[in-house]
Amino acid sequence: MVAHYAEFDLLEEPWILGLDREGGPCAVSLRSVFHRAHELSSLAGELPTQSYSLLRLLLAVLRRSVRDHPGSAVDVWSRLWSSQTLPLKDIDSYLDEYHDRFRLFDPTAPFFQVAGLNSAAGVISSLDRLIADVPNGEKYFTTRGGAGIDRLDFGEAARWLVHTHSFDPSGIKTGAVGDSRVKGGKGYPIGVAWTGNLGGIFLEGATLRETLLLNLVLLDINGDRFNLEDLPPWEREPDRAAVDPRRRPAGPADLCTWQSRRIRLVSNDTHVTGVVLCNGDPLEPFNQHLLEPMTAWRFSETQTKKAGQARHYPLAHDPQRALWRGLTSLLREVGSTSATSDRTIAPSLLEWMCRLLDDEVLDPAHLVRLHAVGMQYINNQSVIGDIFDDTIGFRVALLSTNPALRTAAVNAVQVAENAIDALAGLAGNLAVAAGGEADSARTHAREQGYFAMESPYRQWLATLHPDGAIDVYDRGWQQLVRRAVEPLGRDFIASAGMPAWVGREIRGSYLDANLAGIWFRGRLKKLLPAAYADSTDDGGIAA
């Protein structure tokens, strides 16, 4: 008896979600997303991490489609950027060549899956193993109940399939028949899926076409072309349950589609109803900075000592810190020519932008958004804890070899943090003067300070122009910081209460609200000299 398979052609059926340039939602096929890229503003998956996973999939297709374009890497990119559309003839030809590998269901090579994958016990898991917004074991805390978990339409299942290979948590998986790592029918943890290790970043343009090209990195941080044998899974022999532990990625296309899991979707004629989810290709999350362009890399002194060689790990995003506060770690090393052996390494995506600016193929005044995406895991990385998703806009000149604008942007973050420290010091002193504890007051003040500074920083950063005067930008920023922090200080003092105004003796010195205000005012004047250069008023801080 011949087995029956549902049909779903990812090249022709709509399954990728996007937004048009008016913000309207739409669904497009893998082929049409490239044809309509100049008409779409962005991808729009169920989660930011899903959109990011799909973007990386599209980049793998685009990268392989233009692999034979003649000329230097910069020349190839320049021609693509100057065109009104993506290289559709090349993309269509490439997709046609591998058409059979983009079927969601197939008896020998289903897309991103392993045909016949099964466990010795024939275990088929429910779809909450596939859907990242369903907390495993916490179904009362999700909006996706009932039939929404019992079955998925083919398009949504395909989106979650791509996402699972990118962001699946660690933990025990179904043990696949044929996988020599299985013990007692279980696949023991090999770590989170590859992209889950990253503090992911990408650049957004005005359209999806711009976004795809802005993230098409054609040289590594050493200025070398990537290996032509950098193959995504549809260009290789179909995966099987057995894994070669020696396999290593060949380049960005490989990493963008790294098969971190072995998966088989179980379906009827209309819906996916279950999944077999097993361990796939393991990959330690260090020293991939020459191949993975979409994250920064931190130097680990501890792991370097243990290994006896330099080790760099992806620099993860902190869910407790907005992106603007983390810009320093992303931007500081862009354009650096010093040895990378013991320092943070900037994302090679940003280094590529630096090269394009130096070669004058990208307008320094072009506006982009830096989009940061990442997933936090808890319980030994077996459960999704939080998702980081934030953007910030600026002119691409910020990434040029000339560090003037970049230095101004980084220094501005430090100026804001110093002023917020002063605000926290005021709050702590007021609490102590009233007979309370300083720590919680400082923490609360910092939260208020960072909230007050976020919008001004974003607006100020977007004004930085390559033709502007840095001293004017610096002075303007200090004035903005003063206008944001001083009112908070006044509010803290006004609400401190009579005990703080009466004050008390602390380690042989007397402290009250008036003195705390004077100290705060003096510290701000030292931190923000440009904001007080033409001012004789005291800002109403002291009584």
XYZ file of C-alpha atoms in Angstrom:
543
model
C 0.000 0.000 0.000
C 1.419 3.403 -0.974
C 1.468 5.922 1.876
C -0.597 9.065 1.350
C 1.007 12.490 1.920
C -0.703 15.852 2.197
C 0.501 18.465 -0.269
C 1.875 21.855 0.675
C 4.379 23.551 -1.638
C 6.261 26.214 0.320
C 7.354 27.922 -2.888
C 3.811 28.526 -4.110
C 1.470 28.371 -1.100
C 1.127 31.462 1.132
C 2.614 30.768 4.573
C 5.022 33.627 5.366
C 3.334 36.514 7.182
C 4.232 40.105 6.363
C 3.044 43.698 6.468
C 2.576 45.830 3.399
C 3.818 49.413 3.346
C 0.505 50.667 4.743
C 0.767 48.245 7.654
C -1.797 45.767 6.338
C -1.182 42.070 7.009
C -0.632 39.597 4.193
C 0.510 36.019 3.627
C 2.946 35.179 0.845
C 4.761 32.137 -0.481
C 8.511 31.656 -0.338
C 8.768 32.644 -3.994
C 6.414 35.620 -3.844
C 8.014 37.098 -0.722
C 11.043 37.927 -2.869
C 8.915 39.227 -5.741
C 6.968 41.474 -3.377
C 9.842 42.432 -1.082
C 9.861 46.028 -2.388
C 6.128 46.276 -1.572
C 6.389 44.882 1.974
C 7.586 46.775 5.016
C 8.544 43.752 7.109
C 7.889 40.186 8.115
C 5.270 39.651 10.813
C 5.369 36.252 12.492
C 3.497 35.132 15.581
C 6.565 36.059 17.651
C 9.529 38.372 16.983
C 11.774 35.308 17.142
C 9.690 33.654 14.436
C 10.070 36.667 12.126
C 13.806 36.610 12.800
C 14.006 32.894 11.989
C 12.175 33.450 8.707
C 14.407 36.406 7.832
C 17.452 34.171 8.275
C 15.836 31.540 6.041
C 15.247 34.152 3.319
C 18.824 35.378 3.650
C 20.103 31.838 3.069
C 18.077 31.636 -0.167
C 19.226 35.081 -1.304
C 22.854 34.362 -0.476
C 22.888 31.159 -2.484
C 21.013 32.777 -5.377
C 23.739 35.378 -5.935
C 26.745 33.176 -5.168
C 27.941 33.193 -8.796
C 27.594 36.923 -9.421
C 30.888 38.248 -10.844
C 33.028 40.927 -9.290
C 34.173 41.792 -5.797
C 31.813 41.316 -2.869
C 31.317 45.069 -2.603
C 30.594 45.370 -6.332
C 28.042 42.552 -6.157
C 26.284 44.182 -3.219
C 26.381 47.620 -4.837
C 24.644 46.354 -7.975
C 21.976 44.640 -5.897
C 21.392 47.773 -3.807
C 21.051 50.048 -6.842
C 18.392 47.833 -8.441
C 14.706 48.511 -7.860
C 13.961 44.869 -7.056
C 15.805 41.820 -5.837
C 17.559 39.619 -8.452
C 14.334 37.764 -9.194
C 15.583 35.830 -12.211
C 18.431 34.360 -10.145
C 16.187 33.655 -7.173
C 13.539 31.931 -9.307
C 16.152 29.852 -11.083
C 17.665 28.807 -7.768
C 14.306 27.913 -6.220
C 13.329 25.967 -9.334
C 16.549 23.977 -9.100
C 15.664 22.815 -5.580
C 11.885 22.887 -5.944
C 11.407 19.330 -4.716
C 13.096 20.147 -1.402
C 10.522 22.773 -0.465
C 7.602 20.417 0.031
C 6.366 20.403 3.602
C 5.383 16.735 3.213
C 7.403 14.278 1.160
C 8.217 10.558 1.465
C 11.987 11.108 1.181
C 12.915 14.743 1.838
C 10.249 16.844 3.602
C 11.362 20.433 4.173
C 13.405 20.872 7.377
C 12.358 17.365 8.470
C 13.486 13.734 8.460
C 11.311 11.278 6.566
C 10.178 8.370 8.702
C 11.579 9.834 11.923
C 10.233 7.904 14.891
C 11.024 6.556 18.321
C 11.103 2.923 19.324
C 7.817 3.442 21.154
C 6.238 5.393 18.288
C 5.873 8.522 20.424
C 4.106 11.461 18.769
C 4.179 14.660 20.816
C 1.497 17.294 21.040
C 1.975 20.586 19.243
C 2.860 22.517 22.385
C 6.353 21.145 21.827
C 6.458 23.117 18.590
C 4.676 26.334 19.546
C 6.968 28.600 21.525
C 4.230 30.738 23.091
C 2.681 27.781 24.891
C 4.483 27.392 28.248
C 5.305 23.712 28.631
C 3.254 22.439 31.568
C 1.619 25.850 32.172
C -1.344 25.723 29.812
C -3.507 27.855 32.074
C -1.200 30.783 31.304
C -1.665 30.778 27.534
C -4.339 32.015 25.167
C -3.769 29.088 22.797
C -6.079 26.483 24.236
C -8.259 23.776 22.786
C -8.229 23.193 19.042
C -5.504 25.813 18.618
C -3.043 23.305 20.072
C -4.650 20.111 18.818
C -4.003 21.102 15.219
C -2.306 23.723 13.066
C -2.891 24.686 9.473
C 0.039 23.851 7.226
C 1.254 27.440 6.893
C 1.497 28.061 10.624
C 3.065 24.658 11.176
C 5.752 25.546 8.621
C 6.505 28.801 10.449
C 6.866 27.030 13.786
C 8.994 24.348 12.129
C 11.533 26.976 11.054
C 11.333 28.607 14.489
C 11.966 25.318 16.301
C 15.215 24.716 14.440
C 16.275 28.216 15.509
C 15.009 28.640 19.082
C 13.954 25.283 20.554
C 14.837 25.021 24.268
C 17.212 22.399 25.566
C 15.993 19.489 27.681
C 15.147 15.864 27.088
C 13.751 15.075 23.638
C 12.170 12.042 22.048
C 14.834 9.441 21.324
C 14.994 8.783 17.579
C 15.553 5.330 16.178
C 18.947 5.453 14.485
C 20.452 8.111 16.770
C 23.356 6.517 18.655
C 23.101 9.164 21.396
C 19.731 7.859 22.607
C 19.695 6.166 26.004
C 16.649 4.442 27.407
C 14.510 5.825 24.617
C 15.445 9.427 25.457
C 17.484 12.052 23.714
C 19.428 13.847 26.422
C 20.073 17.626 26.270
C 22.453 19.023 23.641
C 21.661 22.694 24.325
C 19.272 25.200 22.824
C 18.859 25.489 19.062
C 21.618 27.539 17.443
C 19.904 30.918 17.059
C 18.718 30.744 20.662
C 22.329 31.285 21.712
C 22.548 34.630 19.944
C 21.943 38.178 20.985
C 20.421 38.470 17.545
C 20.552 41.696 15.574
C 19.584 42.794 12.096
C 19.185 46.072 10.233
C 15.793 47.175 8.979
C 15.255 49.418 6.004
C 12.138 51.064 4.610
C 11.087 47.838 2.843
C 11.711 44.133 3.161
C 13.887 44.392 0.043
C 16.137 46.902 1.828
C 16.172 44.776 4.965
C 17.260 41.666 3.085
C 20.077 43.493 1.323
C 21.231 45.341 4.442
C 21.699 41.965 6.125
C 23.324 40.248 3.148
C 26.881 40.121 4.489
C 29.284 38.979 1.775
C 32.601 39.204 3.674
C 33.655 38.023 7.122
C 35.367 40.322 9.647
C 38.755 39.531 8.094
C 37.539 40.702 4.685
C 37.405 37.176 3.235
C 34.664 35.694 1.041
C 32.630 32.887 2.548
C 33.081 29.286 1.449
C 31.155 28.461 -1.722
C 30.305 25.139 -0.089
C 28.268 26.980 2.529
C 25.206 24.846 1.872
C 21.716 25.030 3.405
C 20.010 21.669 4.054
C 18.038 21.635 0.797
C 21.318 21.543 -1.145
C 22.622 18.557 0.828
C 21.576 14.964 1.049
C 18.447 14.671 3.227
C 19.178 14.399 6.928
C 18.559 11.183 8.801
C 18.154 10.454 12.491
C 21.841 9.579 12.745
C 24.014 12.639 13.418
C 27.651 13.230 12.565
C 29.016 14.890 15.746
C 32.032 16.150 13.796
C 29.991 18.258 11.403
C 30.706 21.982 11.608
C 29.017 24.895 9.831
C 30.558 26.101 6.570
C 29.203 29.651 6.598
C 26.249 31.982 7.210
C 23.761 30.073 5.025
C 24.543 26.909 6.962
C 24.144 28.660 10.316
C 20.960 30.464 9.270
C 19.401 27.052 8.583
C 21.307 24.921 11.093
C 19.353 21.734 11.775
C 19.468 21.843 15.564
C 16.686 19.278 15.768
C 15.391 16.290 13.884
C 11.672 16.775 13.279
C 8.757 15.101 11.546
C 5.363 16.760 11.324
C 2.392 14.420 11.634
C -0.651 15.432 9.619
C -3.950 14.536 8.072
C -5.162 15.986 4.764
C -5.817 19.449 6.171
C -3.834 20.024 9.363
C -0.716 19.139 11.307
C -1.838 17.220 14.386
C 1.394 16.202 16.094
C 5.177 16.233 15.933
C 8.138 13.951 16.464
C 10.828 16.215 17.937
C 14.327 14.839 18.494
C 17.854 16.118 18.936
C 19.684 17.237 15.819
C 23.112 18.625 15.013
C 24.944 19.793 18.147
C 26.946 23.002 18.023
C 28.840 24.605 20.884
C 28.130 28.350 21.024
C 31.663 29.701 20.801
C 34.151 30.946 18.198
C 31.730 31.150 15.283
C 32.348 34.884 14.817
C 33.809 34.429 11.331
C 30.641 32.694 10.135
C 27.756 34.136 12.178
C 27.253 37.832 11.307
C 24.110 38.606 13.311
C 25.373 38.876 16.894
C 28.171 40.477 18.900
C 30.719 38.237 20.633
C 31.996 38.559 24.198
C 35.445 37.381 25.256
C 35.332 34.837 28.099
C 38.500 34.911 30.163
C 37.344 31.977 32.275
C 36.590 29.688 29.336
C 39.754 30.812 27.559
C 41.863 29.692 30.527
C 40.054 26.365 30.687
C 40.410 25.698 26.953
C 43.899 27.085 26.542
C 42.762 29.186 23.565
C 40.681 32.302 23.059
C 36.960 31.740 23.298
C 34.262 34.161 22.257
C 30.592 33.552 22.959
C 27.506 35.288 21.555
C 26.700 38.403 23.532
C 23.136 37.815 24.707
C 20.622 40.608 25.244
C 19.565 41.472 28.769
C 15.730 41.473 28.962
C 15.991 43.967 31.834
C 17.822 46.567 29.731
C 16.410 48.456 26.754
C 18.428 48.308 23.556
C 19.641 51.912 23.789
C 21.437 51.085 27.026
C 23.226 48.164 25.377
C 24.405 50.055 22.296
C 27.903 50.446 23.716
C 28.606 46.715 23.610
C 27.289 46.485 20.032
C 28.917 49.589 18.566
C 32.092 50.280 20.499
C 34.353 47.901 18.564
C 33.011 48.595 15.064
C 35.940 49.499 12.818
C 38.517 48.429 15.400
C 41.802 47.153 13.963
C 43.174 45.756 17.237
C 43.581 42.016 17.777
C 40.309 40.289 18.610
C 41.852 37.685 20.918
C 40.841 39.342 24.187
C 38.062 41.818 23.432
C 34.436 42.019 22.429
C 33.949 41.470 18.695
C 31.358 43.636 16.965
C 28.750 41.868 14.799
C 30.265 41.301 11.380
C 26.986 42.659 9.965
C 27.962 46.067 11.357
C 31.548 45.653 10.164
C 30.168 44.941 6.680
C 28.175 48.186 6.809
C 31.396 49.955 7.797
C 33.113 48.576 4.701
C 30.230 49.589 2.429
C 30.388 53.119 3.800
C 34.156 53.288 3.335
C 33.742 52.160 -0.280
C 31.017 54.792 -0.789
C 28.344 52.392 -2.016
C 25.950 53.270 0.811
C 24.725 56.786 1.567
C 25.908 57.735 5.090
C 22.658 59.628 5.674
C 20.506 56.568 4.928
C 18.153 55.829 7.815
C 18.098 52.314 9.277
C 16.780 50.646 12.400
C 18.885 48.312 14.468
C 16.554 45.510 15.528
C 17.602 43.258 18.403
C 15.913 39.900 19.019
C 16.758 37.153 21.461
C 15.308 34.451 23.658
C 16.065 33.905 27.321
C 15.849 30.396 28.766
C 15.421 29.204 32.345
C 15.530 25.891 34.230
C 18.783 24.694 32.672
C 17.678 26.229 29.354
C 14.783 23.783 29.118
C 12.022 26.415 29.328
C 11.515 29.716 27.514
C 11.805 32.532 30.020
C 11.477 35.767 28.073
C 11.816 37.226 24.592
C 13.865 40.346 23.876
C 12.605 42.542 21.035
C 13.644 46.167 20.602
C 14.594 48.574 17.830
C 16.411 51.881 17.557
C 16.832 54.083 14.504
C 19.834 56.082 13.269
C 21.686 57.118 10.139
C 24.000 54.442 8.880
C 26.958 56.863 9.154
C 27.014 55.798 12.791
C 28.731 52.611 11.562
C 31.472 54.228 9.472
C 35.218 53.978 10.107
C 35.154 57.601 11.262
C 34.095 57.051 14.874
C 32.835 60.572 15.596
C 29.071 59.888 15.477
C 29.458 56.444 17.032
C 31.542 57.871 19.885
C 28.939 60.572 20.449
C 26.188 57.940 20.616
C 28.122 55.718 23.012
C 29.234 58.613 25.204
C 25.648 59.856 25.391
C 24.577 56.551 26.940
C 27.303 56.949 29.561
C 26.292 60.551 30.253
C 22.719 59.418 30.827
C 23.802 56.570 33.099
C 25.996 58.896 35.163
C 23.133 61.358 35.609
C 20.794 58.537 36.580
C 23.388 57.363 39.122
C 23.271 60.860 40.591
C 19.487 60.654 40.714
C 19.714 57.286 42.443
C 22.185 58.784 44.913
C 19.710 61.533 45.714
C 16.906 59.020 46.275
C 19.153 56.930 48.509
C 20.234 59.926 50.576
C 16.638 61.063 51.021
C 15.658 57.596 52.205
C 18.536 57.477 54.687
C 17.773 61.001 55.913
C 14.221 59.829 56.652
C 15.507 56.813 58.577
C 14.933 54.223 55.838
C 17.070 51.997 53.603
C 18.814 53.355 50.512
C 18.884 50.309 48.204
C 15.232 50.054 47.227
C 14.985 53.833 46.796
C 18.005 53.820 44.474
C 16.593 50.950 42.428
C 13.248 52.704 42.016
C 14.971 55.968 41.049
C 17.062 54.224 38.402
C 13.953 52.665 36.904
C 12.302 56.077 36.680
C 15.444 57.672 35.315
C 15.940 55.135 32.540
C 12.286 55.350 31.589
C 12.515 59.151 31.403
C 15.677 59.024 29.258
C 14.655 56.347 26.744
C 12.453 58.425 24.444
C 14.773 61.476 24.428
C 17.754 59.278 23.564
C 15.969 57.600 20.673
C 14.847 60.955 19.288
C 18.287 62.508 19.742
C 20.083 59.553 18.115
C 17.919 59.837 14.996
C 19.042 63.467 14.568
C 22.759 62.616 14.312
C 23.854 63.424 10.770
C 27.266 62.887 9.165
C 27.390 66.601 8.283
C 26.509 67.752 11.790
C 28.758 69.219 14.499
C 29.600 66.758 17.260
C 29.981 69.447 19.934
C 26.471 70.683 19.142
C 25.107 67.153 19.471
C 26.949 66.642 22.776
C 25.689 69.917 24.218
C 22.151 69.211 23.062
C 22.220 65.809 24.695
C 23.435 67.148 28.038
C 20.601 69.662 27.961
C 18.102 66.892 27.288
C 19.486 64.865 30.184
C 19.194 67.844 32.500
C 15.601 68.474 31.446
C 14.717 64.841 32.112
C 16.579 64.299 35.399
C 16.143 67.607 37.232
C 12.313 67.387 37.440
C 12.593 63.879 38.840
C 15.005 65.150 41.478
C 12.600 67.945 42.419
C 9.769 65.431 42.696
C 11.837 63.141 44.932
C 12.692 66.008 47.269
C 9.127 67.358 47.325
C 7.760 63.940 48.250
C 10.518 63.020 50.720
C 8.384 63.916 53.740
C 9.072 65.775 56.982
C 11.445 63.166 58.475
C 13.836 63.659 55.519
C 13.659 67.446 55.900
C 14.403 67.146 59.633
C 17.181 64.692 58.801
C 19.448 62.714 61.134
C 23.065 62.070 61.965
C 24.835 59.520 59.773
C 28.318 58.383 60.786
C 29.093 61.644 62.527
C 27.593 63.928 59.869
C 24.134 65.373 59.571
C 22.057 64.545 56.464
C 18.748 66.068 55.469
C 16.769 66.659 52.298
C 18.268 70.122 51.729
C 21.843 68.786 51.833
C 20.918 65.807 49.650
C 19.531 68.261 47.087
C 22.676 70.395 47.165
C 24.865 67.356 46.598
C 22.671 66.205 43.741
C 22.760 69.625 42.116
C 26.528 69.827 42.416
C 27.000 66.395 40.911
C 24.762 67.186 37.951
C 26.728 70.361 37.241
C 29.950 68.344 37.092
C 28.401 65.617 34.930
C 26.581 67.983 32.547
C 28.818 71.044 32.203
C 27.449 71.992 28.782
C 23.894 71.992 30.124
C 24.802 74.482 32.862
C 27.305 76.626 30.946
C 24.877 79.525 30.459
C 22.764 78.918 33.545
C 22.885 80.657 36.918
C 19.717 79.170 38.411
C 19.878 76.228 40.799
C 17.004 74.375 39.121
C 14.962 74.541 42.298
C 16.754 71.526 43.760
C 17.892 72.975 47.072
C 15.601 74.684 49.527
